[in-house]
């Protein structure tokens, strides 16, 4: 991993991206990675037009990015659709970043309950009670994690893992995210989704990697330091006692 790389990780924006332009214009990072629930109000390249010549923009999707056709199309149909890190490892500014967007849903695969469908094609072929969307998956499940997505990353090599779901150090996180991070050999993992920034440092030795949550519209540096606190971080500190490191 290139230590000199300047990469920023942005928590759930839910349609409010102006602060990202401000921070990029001020710091000129090598790259900006959006951690899901982006929900741009217009195509993503239009929302971030002021910085696309200043930095590389990469992203993973969150569960709310398939809330509506507009949410979906402004992200997946944007000219930045090829910057989706989901299900692959990409070298970004000298750093190998693996991405897993979306969330676990019991209808598809919940890690504590087992998997029902291996892949999107498996779901489409076997599930006749749900209406397809655009001749494929129902819109909602465009942000569901399928085992195929997850296991396609297992065994690859990366420096950083970005996910929408949290690892097990979060009260609502998952051990399978830990296992993926260790399989990839990452030094650190960043996630969004929960709108909080809890201190996981007591868990790092047990995890085998450093983990960071990035709060609502927060921004965190590659070394884990908070550049812009999440809008709910102060209130979420009271949840710190809930963290289990086992």
PDB file of N, CA, C and O in Angstrom, residues 134-193:
ATOM      1  N   UNK A 134     -37.314  -4.484 -14.931  1.00  0.00           N
ATOM      2  CA  UNK A 134     -36.512  -4.380 -16.154  1.00  0.00           C
ATOM      3  C   UNK A 134     -35.956  -5.747 -16.559  1.00  0.00           C
ATOM      4  O   UNK A 134     -34.761  -5.898 -16.845  1.00  0.00           O
ATOM      5  N   UNK A 135     -36.829  -6.749 -16.487  1.00  0.00           N
ATOM      6  CA  UNK A 135     -36.529  -8.114 -16.927  1.00  0.00           C
ATOM      7  C   UNK A 135     -35.447  -8.780 -16.085  1.00  0.00           C
ATOM      8  O   UNK A 135     -34.825  -9.756 -16.528  1.00  0.00           O
ATOM      9  N   UNK A 136     -35.238  -8.281 -14.877  1.00  0.00           N
ATOM     10  CA  UNK A 136     -34.219  -8.868 -14.017  1.00  0.00           C
ATOM     11  C   UNK A 136     -34.669  -8.890 -12.569  1.00  0.00           C
ATOM     12  O   UNK A 136     -35.845  -9.103 -12.272  1.00  0.00           O
ATOM     13  N   UNK A 137     -33.742  -8.660 -11.674  1.00  0.00           N
ATOM     14  CA  UNK A 137     -34.034  -8.655 -10.244  1.00  0.00           C
ATOM     15  C   UNK A 137     -35.061  -7.592  -9.889  1.00  0.00           C
ATOM     16  O   UNK A 137     -35.071  -6.512 -10.497  1.00  0.00           O
ATOM     17  N   UNK A 138     -35.908  -7.854  -8.891  1.00  0.00           N
ATOM     18  CA  UNK A 138     -36.726  -6.774  -8.350  1.00  0.00           C
ATOM     19  C   UNK A 138     -35.824  -5.631  -7.893  1.00  0.00           C
ATOM     20  O   UNK A 138     -34.683  -5.854  -7.465  1.00  0.00           O
ATOM     21  N   UNK A 139     -36.305  -4.412  -8.006  1.00  0.00           N
ATOM     22  CA  UNK A 139     -35.490  -3.233  -7.694  1.00  0.00           C
ATOM     23  C   UNK A 139     -34.861  -3.332  -6.312  1.00  0.00           C
ATOM     24  O   UNK A 139     -33.669  -3.044  -6.132  1.00  0.00           O
ATOM     25  N   UNK A 140     -35.641  -3.729  -5.319  1.00  0.00           N
ATOM     26  CA  UNK A 140     -35.138  -3.814  -3.938  1.00  0.00           C
ATOM     27  C   UNK A 140     -33.886  -4.685  -3.848  1.00  0.00           C
ATOM     28  O   UNK A 140     -32.926  -4.347  -3.146  1.00  0.00           O
ATOM     29  N   UNK A 141     -33.885  -5.795  -4.571  1.00  0.00           N
ATOM     30  CA  UNK A 141     -32.778  -6.743  -4.444  1.00  0.00           C
ATOM     31  C   UNK A 141     -31.562  -6.368  -5.284  1.00  0.00           C
ATOM     32  O   UNK A 141     -30.560  -7.089  -5.261  1.00  0.00           O
ATOM     33  N   UNK A 142     -31.643  -5.239  -5.987  1.00  0.00           N
ATOM     34  CA  UNK A 142     -30.434  -4.738  -6.641  1.00  0.00           C
ATOM     35  C   UNK A 142     -29.404  -4.281  -5.608  1.00  0.00           C
ATOM     36  O   UNK A 142     -28.255  -4.026  -5.948  1.00  0.00           O
ATOM     37  N   UNK A 143     -29.835  -4.150  -4.335  1.00  0.00           N
ATOM     38  CA  UNK A 143     -28.894  -3.795  -3.268  1.00  0.00           C
ATOM     39  C   UNK A 143     -28.796  -4.888  -2.209  1.00  0.00           C
ATOM     40  O   UNK A 143     -28.344  -4.644  -1.091  1.00  0.00           O
ATOM     41  N   UNK A 144     -29.218  -6.108  -2.553  1.00  0.00           N
ATOM     42  CA  UNK A 144     -29.029  -7.247  -1.658  1.00  0.00           C
ATOM     43  C   UNK A 144     -27.698  -7.921  -1.968  1.00  0.00           C
ATOM     44  O   UNK A 144     -27.299  -8.014  -3.132  1.00  0.00           O
ATOM     45  N   UNK A 145     -27.007  -8.378  -0.919  1.00  0.00           N
ATOM     46  CA  UNK A 145     -25.756  -9.104  -1.116  1.00  0.00           C
ATOM     47  C   UNK A 145     -26.081 -10.565  -1.422  1.00  0.00           C
ATOM     48  O   UNK A 145     -26.752 -11.246  -0.643  1.00  0.00           O
ATOM     49  N   UNK A 146     -25.601 -11.047  -2.550  1.00  0.00           N
ATOM     50  CA  UNK A 146     -25.720 -12.456  -2.901  1.00  0.00           C
ATOM     51  C   UNK A 146     -24.416 -13.173  -2.544  1.00  0.00           C
ATOM     52  O   UNK A 146     -23.332 -12.575  -2.633  1.00  0.00           O
ATOM     53  N   UNK A 147     -24.489 -14.439  -2.156  1.00  0.00           N
ATOM     54  CA  UNK A 147     -23.259 -15.179  -1.860  1.00  0.00           C
ATOM     55  C   UNK A 147     -22.232 -15.092  -2.987  1.00  0.00           C
ATOM     56  O   UNK A 147     -21.028 -15.022  -2.732  1.00  0.00           O
ATOM     57  N   UNK A 148     -22.702 -15.102  -4.220  1.00  0.00           N
ATOM     58  CA  UNK A 148     -21.799 -15.004  -5.362  1.00  0.00           C
ATOM     59  C   UNK A 148     -20.937 -13.744  -5.297  1.00  0.00           C
ATOM     60  O   UNK A 148     -19.745 -13.779  -5.624  1.00  0.00           O
ATOM     61  N   UNK A 149     -21.540 -12.619  -4.873  1.00  0.00           N
ATOM     62  CA  UNK A 149     -20.795 -11.364  -4.763  1.00  0.00           C
ATOM     63  C   UNK A 149     -19.688 -11.492  -3.730  1.00  0.00           C
ATOM     64  O   UNK A 149     -18.549 -11.067  -3.938  1.00  0.00           O
ATOM     65  N   UNK A 150     -20.059 -12.053  -2.587  1.00  0.00           N
ATOM     66  CA  UNK A 150     -19.145 -12.180  -1.457  1.00  0.00           C
ATOM     67  C   UNK A 150     -17.997 -13.145  -1.778  1.00  0.00           C
ATOM     68  O   UNK A 150     -16.823 -12.802  -1.645  1.00  0.00           O
ATOM     69  N   UNK A 151     -18.351 -14.348  -2.204  1.00  0.00           N
ATOM     70  CA  UNK A 151     -17.322 -15.371  -2.408  1.00  0.00           C
ATOM     71  C   UNK A 151     -16.450 -15.087  -3.622  1.00  0.00           C
ATOM     72  O   UNK A 151     -15.347 -15.635  -3.735  1.00  0.00           O
ATOM     73  N   UNK A 152     -16.910 -14.226  -4.505  1.00  0.00           N
ATOM     74  CA  UNK A 152     -16.056 -13.817  -5.617  1.00  0.00           C
ATOM     75  C   UNK A 152     -14.857 -12.994  -5.172  1.00  0.00           C
ATOM     76  O   UNK A 152     -13.852 -12.906  -5.889  1.00  0.00           O
ATOM     77  N   UNK A 153     -14.957 -12.410  -3.979  1.00  0.00           N
ATOM     78  CA  UNK A 153     -13.844 -11.630  -3.431  1.00  0.00           C
ATOM     79  C   UNK A 153     -12.907 -12.467  -2.575  1.00  0.00           C
ATOM     80  O   UNK A 153     -11.724 -12.110  -2.410  1.00  0.00           O
ATOM     81  N   UNK A 154     -13.429 -13.535  -1.999  1.00  0.00           N
ATOM     82  CA  UNK A 154     -12.637 -14.356  -1.077  1.00  0.00           C
ATOM     83  C   UNK A 154     -11.395 -14.895  -1.786  1.00  0.00           C
ATOM     84  O   UNK A 154     -11.483 -15.430  -2.893  1.00  0.00           O
ATOM     85  N   UNK A 155     -10.254 -14.720  -1.144  1.00  0.00           N
ATOM     86  CA  UNK A 155      -9.006 -15.237  -1.694  1.00  0.00           C
ATOM     87  C   UNK A 155      -8.240 -14.254  -2.550  1.00  0.00           C
ATOM     88  O   UNK A 155      -7.070 -14.497  -2.873  1.00  0.00           O
ATOM     89  N   UNK A 156      -8.880 -13.137  -2.933  1.00  0.00           N
ATOM     90  CA  UNK A 156      -8.132 -12.096  -3.623  1.00  0.00           C
ATOM     91  C   UNK A 156      -7.287 -11.326  -2.598  1.00  0.00           C
ATOM     92  O   UNK A 156      -7.372 -11.566  -1.395  1.00  0.00           O
ATOM     93  N   UNK A 157      -6.485 -10.414  -3.065  1.00  0.00           N
ATOM     94  CA  UNK A 157      -5.607  -9.646  -2.184  1.00  0.00           C
ATOM     95  C   UNK A 157      -5.939  -8.163  -2.294  1.00  0.00           C
ATOM     96  O   UNK A 157      -6.114  -7.637  -3.391  1.00  0.00           O
ATOM     97  N   UNK A 158      -6.024  -7.506  -1.151  1.00  0.00           N
ATOM     98  CA  UNK A 158      -6.329  -6.075  -1.126  1.00  0.00           C
ATOM     99  C   UNK A 158      -5.680  -5.433   0.094  1.00  0.00           C
ATOM    100  O   UNK A 158      -5.286  -6.118   1.046  1.00  0.00           O
ATOM    101  N   UNK A 159      -5.572  -4.126   0.052  1.00  0.00           N
ATOM    102  CA  UNK A 159      -5.059  -3.358   1.183  1.00  0.00           C
ATOM    103  C   UNK A 159      -6.185  -2.850   2.074  1.00  0.00           C
ATOM    104  O   UNK A 159      -6.044  -2.753   3.286  1.00  0.00           O
ATOM    105  N   UNK A 160      -7.306  -2.505   1.420  1.00  0.00           N
ATOM    106  CA  UNK A 160      -8.450  -1.895   2.100  1.00  0.00           C
ATOM    107  C   UNK A 160      -9.727  -2.605   1.649  1.00  0.00           C
ATOM    108  O   UNK A 160      -9.873  -2.940   0.473  1.00  0.00           O
ATOM    109  N   UNK A 161     -10.657  -2.805   2.583  1.00  0.00           N
ATOM    110  CA  UNK A 161     -11.990  -3.302   2.244  1.00  0.00           C
ATOM    111  C   UNK A 161     -12.998  -2.209   2.568  1.00  0.00           C
ATOM    112  O   UNK A 161     -12.975  -1.644   3.667  1.00  0.00           O
ATOM    113  N   UNK A 162     -13.871  -1.896   1.610  1.00  0.00           N
ATOM    114  CA  UNK A 162     -14.969  -0.962   1.869  1.00  0.00           C
ATOM    115  C   UNK A 162     -16.283  -1.722   1.724  1.00  0.00           C
ATOM    116  O   UNK A 162     -16.491  -2.451   0.754  1.00  0.00           O
ATOM    117  N   UNK A 163     -17.151  -1.574   2.711  1.00  0.00           N
ATOM    118  CA  UNK A 163     -18.435  -2.247   2.716  1.00  0.00           C
ATOM    119  C   UNK A 163     -19.500  -1.274   3.187  1.00  0.00           C
ATOM    120  O   UNK A 163     -19.203  -0.271   3.837  1.00  0.00           O
ATOM    121  N   UNK A 164     -20.753  -1.593   2.857  1.00  0.00           N
ATOM    122  CA  UNK A 164     -21.846  -0.835   3.460  1.00  0.00           C
ATOM    123  C   UNK A 164     -22.182  -1.454   4.818  1.00  0.00           C
ATOM    124  O   UNK A 164     -22.350  -0.749   5.806  1.00  0.00           O
ATOM    125  N   UNK A 165     -22.251  -2.767   4.868  1.00  0.00           N
ATOM    126  CA  UNK A 165     -22.457  -3.455   6.139  1.00  0.00           C
ATOM    127  C   UNK A 165     -21.208  -3.315   7.016  1.00  0.00           C
ATOM    128  O   UNK A 165     -20.099  -3.099   6.523  1.00  0.00           O
ATOM    129  N   UNK A 166     -21.406  -3.486   8.329  1.00  0.00           N
ATOM    130  CA  UNK A 166     -20.319  -3.337   9.284  1.00  0.00           C
ATOM    131  C   UNK A 166     -19.718  -4.689   9.668  1.00  0.00           C
ATOM    132  O   UNK A 166     -20.389  -5.713   9.609  1.00  0.00           O
ATOM    133  N   UNK A 167     -18.452  -4.682  10.092  1.00  0.00           N
ATOM    134  CA  UNK A 167     -17.879  -5.900  10.672  1.00  0.00           C
ATOM    135  C   UNK A 167     -18.458  -6.150  12.063  1.00  0.00           C
ATOM    136  O   UNK A 167     -19.249  -5.353  12.577  1.00  0.00           O
ATOM    137  N   UNK A 168     -18.043  -7.236  12.692  1.00  0.00           N
ATOM    138  CA  UNK A 168     -18.671  -7.685  13.934  1.00  0.00           C
ATOM    139  C   UNK A 168     -18.411  -6.771  15.121  1.00  0.00           C
ATOM    140  O   UNK A 168     -19.107  -6.878  16.135  1.00  0.00           O
ATOM    141  N   UNK A 169     -17.443  -5.874  15.033  1.00  0.00           N
ATOM    142  CA  UNK A 169     -17.180  -4.963  16.149  1.00  0.00           C
ATOM    143  C   UNK A 169     -18.310  -3.955  16.329  1.00  0.00           C
ATOM    144  O   UNK A 169     -18.409  -3.321  17.385  1.00  0.00           O
ATOM    145  N   UNK A 170     -19.159  -3.805  15.335  1.00  0.00           N
ATOM    146  CA  UNK A 170     -20.356  -2.972  15.495  1.00  0.00           C
ATOM    147  C   UNK A 170     -21.475  -3.829  16.079  1.00  0.00           C
ATOM    148  O   UNK A 170     -21.581  -5.017  15.758  1.00  0.00           O
ATOM    149  N   UNK A 171     -22.315  -3.259  16.960  1.00  0.00           N
ATOM    150  CA  UNK A 171     -23.405  -4.054  17.533  1.00  0.00           C
ATOM    151  C   UNK A 171     -24.303  -4.715  16.503  1.00  0.00           C
ATOM    152  O   UNK A 171     -24.908  -5.753  16.787  1.00  0.00           O
ATOM    153  N   UNK A 172     -24.403  -4.143  15.314  1.00  0.00           N
ATOM    154  CA  UNK A 172     -25.232  -4.712  14.257  1.00  0.00           C
ATOM    155  C   UNK A 172     -24.395  -5.210  13.086  1.00  0.00           C
ATOM    156  O   UNK A 172     -24.885  -5.284  11.959  1.00  0.00           O
ATOM    157  N   UNK A 173     -23.142  -5.556  13.372  1.00  0.00           N
ATOM    158  CA  UNK A 173     -22.243  -6.009  12.322  1.00  0.00           C
ATOM    159  C   UNK A 173     -22.230  -7.526  12.173  1.00  0.00           C
ATOM    160  O   UNK A 173     -22.959  -8.250  12.858  1.00  0.00           O
ATOM    161  N   UNK A 174     -21.373  -8.009  11.266  1.00  0.00           N
ATOM    162  CA  UNK A 174     -21.367  -9.416  10.891  1.00  0.00           C
ATOM    163  C   UNK A 174     -19.954  -9.989  10.867  1.00  0.00           C
ATOM    164  O   UNK A 174     -19.029  -9.367  10.332  1.00  0.00           O
ATOM    165  N   UNK A 175     -19.822 -11.199  11.398  1.00  0.00           N
ATOM    166  CA  UNK A 175     -18.531 -11.876  11.379  1.00  0.00           C
ATOM    167  C   UNK A 175     -18.083 -12.213   9.963  1.00  0.00           C
ATOM    168  O   UNK A 175     -16.876 -12.298   9.700  1.00  0.00           O
ATOM    169  N   UNK A 176     -19.017 -12.405   9.048  1.00  0.00           N
ATOM    170  CA  UNK A 176     -18.612 -12.730   7.677  1.00  0.00           C
ATOM    171  C   UNK A 176     -17.866 -11.560   7.032  1.00  0.00           C
ATOM    172  O   UNK A 176     -17.045 -11.766   6.134  1.00  0.00           O
ATOM    173  N   UNK A 177     -18.133 -10.337   7.488  1.00  0.00           N
ATOM    174  CA  UNK A 177     -17.354  -9.196   6.994  1.00  0.00           C
ATOM    175  C   UNK A 177     -15.924  -9.290   7.528  1.00  0.00           C
ATOM    176  O   UNK A 177     -14.962  -9.045   6.792  1.00  0.00           O
ATOM    177  N   UNK A 178     -15.772  -9.679   8.794  1.00  0.00           N
ATOM    178  CA  UNK A 178     -14.434  -9.905   9.356  1.00  0.00           C
ATOM    179  C   UNK A 178     -13.692 -10.958   8.532  1.00  0.00           C
ATOM    180  O   UNK A 178     -12.517 -10.783   8.185  1.00  0.00           O
ATOM    181  N   UNK A 179     -14.380 -12.062   8.269  1.00  0.00           N
ATOM    182  CA  UNK A 179     -13.748 -13.174   7.556  1.00  0.00           C
ATOM    183  C   UNK A 179     -13.320 -12.762   6.154  1.00  0.00           C
ATOM    184  O   UNK A 179     -12.252 -13.170   5.674  1.00  0.00           O
ATOM    185  N   UNK A 180     -14.135 -11.949   5.503  1.00  0.00           N
ATOM    186  CA  UNK A 180     -13.768 -11.467   4.176  1.00  0.00           C
ATOM    187  C   UNK A 180     -12.534 -10.582   4.253  1.00  0.00           C
ATOM    188  O   UNK A 180     -11.608 -10.718   3.436  1.00  0.00           O
ATOM    189  N   UNK A 181     -12.502  -9.689   5.234  1.00  0.00           N
ATOM    190  CA  UNK A 181     -11.356  -8.793   5.387  1.00  0.00           C
ATOM    191  C   UNK A 181     -10.073  -9.590   5.610  1.00  0.00           C
ATOM    192  O   UNK A 181      -9.023  -9.289   5.013  1.00  0.00           O
ATOM    193  N   UNK A 182     -10.144 -10.605   6.450  1.00  0.00           N
ATOM    194  CA  UNK A 182      -8.948 -11.416   6.715  1.00  0.00           C
ATOM    195  C   UNK A 182      -8.548 -12.225   5.499  1.00  0.00           C
ATOM    196  O   UNK A 182      -7.349 -12.398   5.218  1.00  0.00           O
ATOM    197  N   UNK A 183      -9.528 -12.730   4.761  1.00  0.00           N
ATOM    198  CA  UNK A 183      -9.223 -13.481   3.542  1.00  0.00           C
ATOM    199  C   UNK A 183      -8.484 -12.616   2.530  1.00  0.00           C
ATOM    200  O   UNK A 183      -7.567 -13.081   1.842  1.00  0.00           O
ATOM    201  N   UNK A 184      -8.903 -11.356   2.455  1.00  0.00           N
ATOM    202  CA  UNK A 184      -8.277 -10.413   1.518  1.00  0.00           C
ATOM    203  C   UNK A 184      -6.914  -9.940   2.001  1.00  0.00           C
ATOM    204  O   UNK A 184      -6.135  -9.393   1.220  1.00  0.00           O
ATOM    205  N   UNK A 185      -6.653 -10.096   3.295  1.00  0.00           N
ATOM    206  CA  UNK A 185      -5.383  -9.632   3.866  1.00  0.00           C
ATOM    207  C   UNK A 185      -5.304  -8.133   4.039  1.00  0.00           C
ATOM    208  O   UNK A 185      -4.216  -7.560   4.013  1.00  0.00           O
ATOM    209  N   UNK A 186      -6.458  -7.481   4.254  1.00  0.00           N
ATOM    210  CA  UNK A 186      -6.454  -6.014   4.334  1.00  0.00           C
ATOM    211  C   UNK A 186      -5.867  -5.537   5.652  1.00  0.00           C
ATOM    212  O   UNK A 186      -5.885  -6.240   6.666  1.00  0.00           O
ATOM    213  N   UNK A 187      -5.372  -4.320   5.622  1.00  0.00           N
ATOM    214  CA  UNK A 187      -4.890  -3.656   6.830  1.00  0.00           C
ATOM    215  C   UNK A 187      -6.008  -2.895   7.526  1.00  0.00           C
ATOM    216  O   UNK A 187      -5.956  -2.669   8.735  1.00  0.00           O
ATOM    217  N   UNK A 188      -7.020  -2.480   6.758  1.00  0.00           N
ATOM    218  CA  UNK A 188      -8.095  -1.682   7.330  1.00  0.00           C
ATOM    219  C   UNK A 188      -9.378  -1.884   6.528  1.00  0.00           C
ATOM    220  O   UNK A 188      -9.339  -2.220   5.342  1.00  0.00           O
ATOM    221  N   UNK A 189     -10.511  -1.655   7.211  1.00  0.00           N
ATOM    222  CA  UNK A 189     -11.824  -1.736   6.578  1.00  0.00           C
ATOM    223  C   UNK A 189     -12.643  -0.515   6.976  1.00  0.00           C
ATOM    224  O   UNK A 189     -12.583  -0.072   8.133  1.00  0.00           O
ATOM    225  N   UNK A 190     -13.404   0.007   6.029  1.00  0.00           N
ATOM    226  CA  UNK A 190     -14.254   1.179   6.247  1.00  0.00           C
ATOM    227  C   UNK A 190     -15.683   0.815   5.865  1.00  0.00           C
ATOM    228  O   UNK A 190     -15.907   0.160   4.850  1.00  0.00           O
ATOM    229  N   UNK A 191     -16.647   1.270   6.662  1.00  0.00           N
ATOM    230  CA  UNK A 191     -18.042   0.989   6.344  1.00  0.00           C
ATOM    231  C   UNK A 191     -18.913   2.201   6.644  1.00  0.00           C
ATOM    232  O   UNK A 191     -18.543   3.099   7.398  1.00  0.00           O
ATOM    233  N   UNK A 192     -20.119   2.192   6.055  1.00  0.00           N
ATOM    234  CA  UNK A 192     -21.128   3.210   6.322  1.00  0.00           C
ATOM    235  C   UNK A 192     -22.332   2.571   6.976  1.00  0.00           C
ATOM    236  O   UNK A 192     -22.210   1.808   7.925  1.00  0.00           O
ATOM    237  N   UNK A 193     -23.529   2.901   6.499  1.00  0.00           N
ATOM    238  CA  UNK A 193     -24.802   2.264   6.829  1.00  0.00           C
ATOM    239  C   UNK A 193     -25.410   2.668   8.172  1.00  0.00           C
ATOM    240  O   UNK A 193     -26.590   2.981   8.252  1.00  0.00           O
TER     241      UNK A 193
END
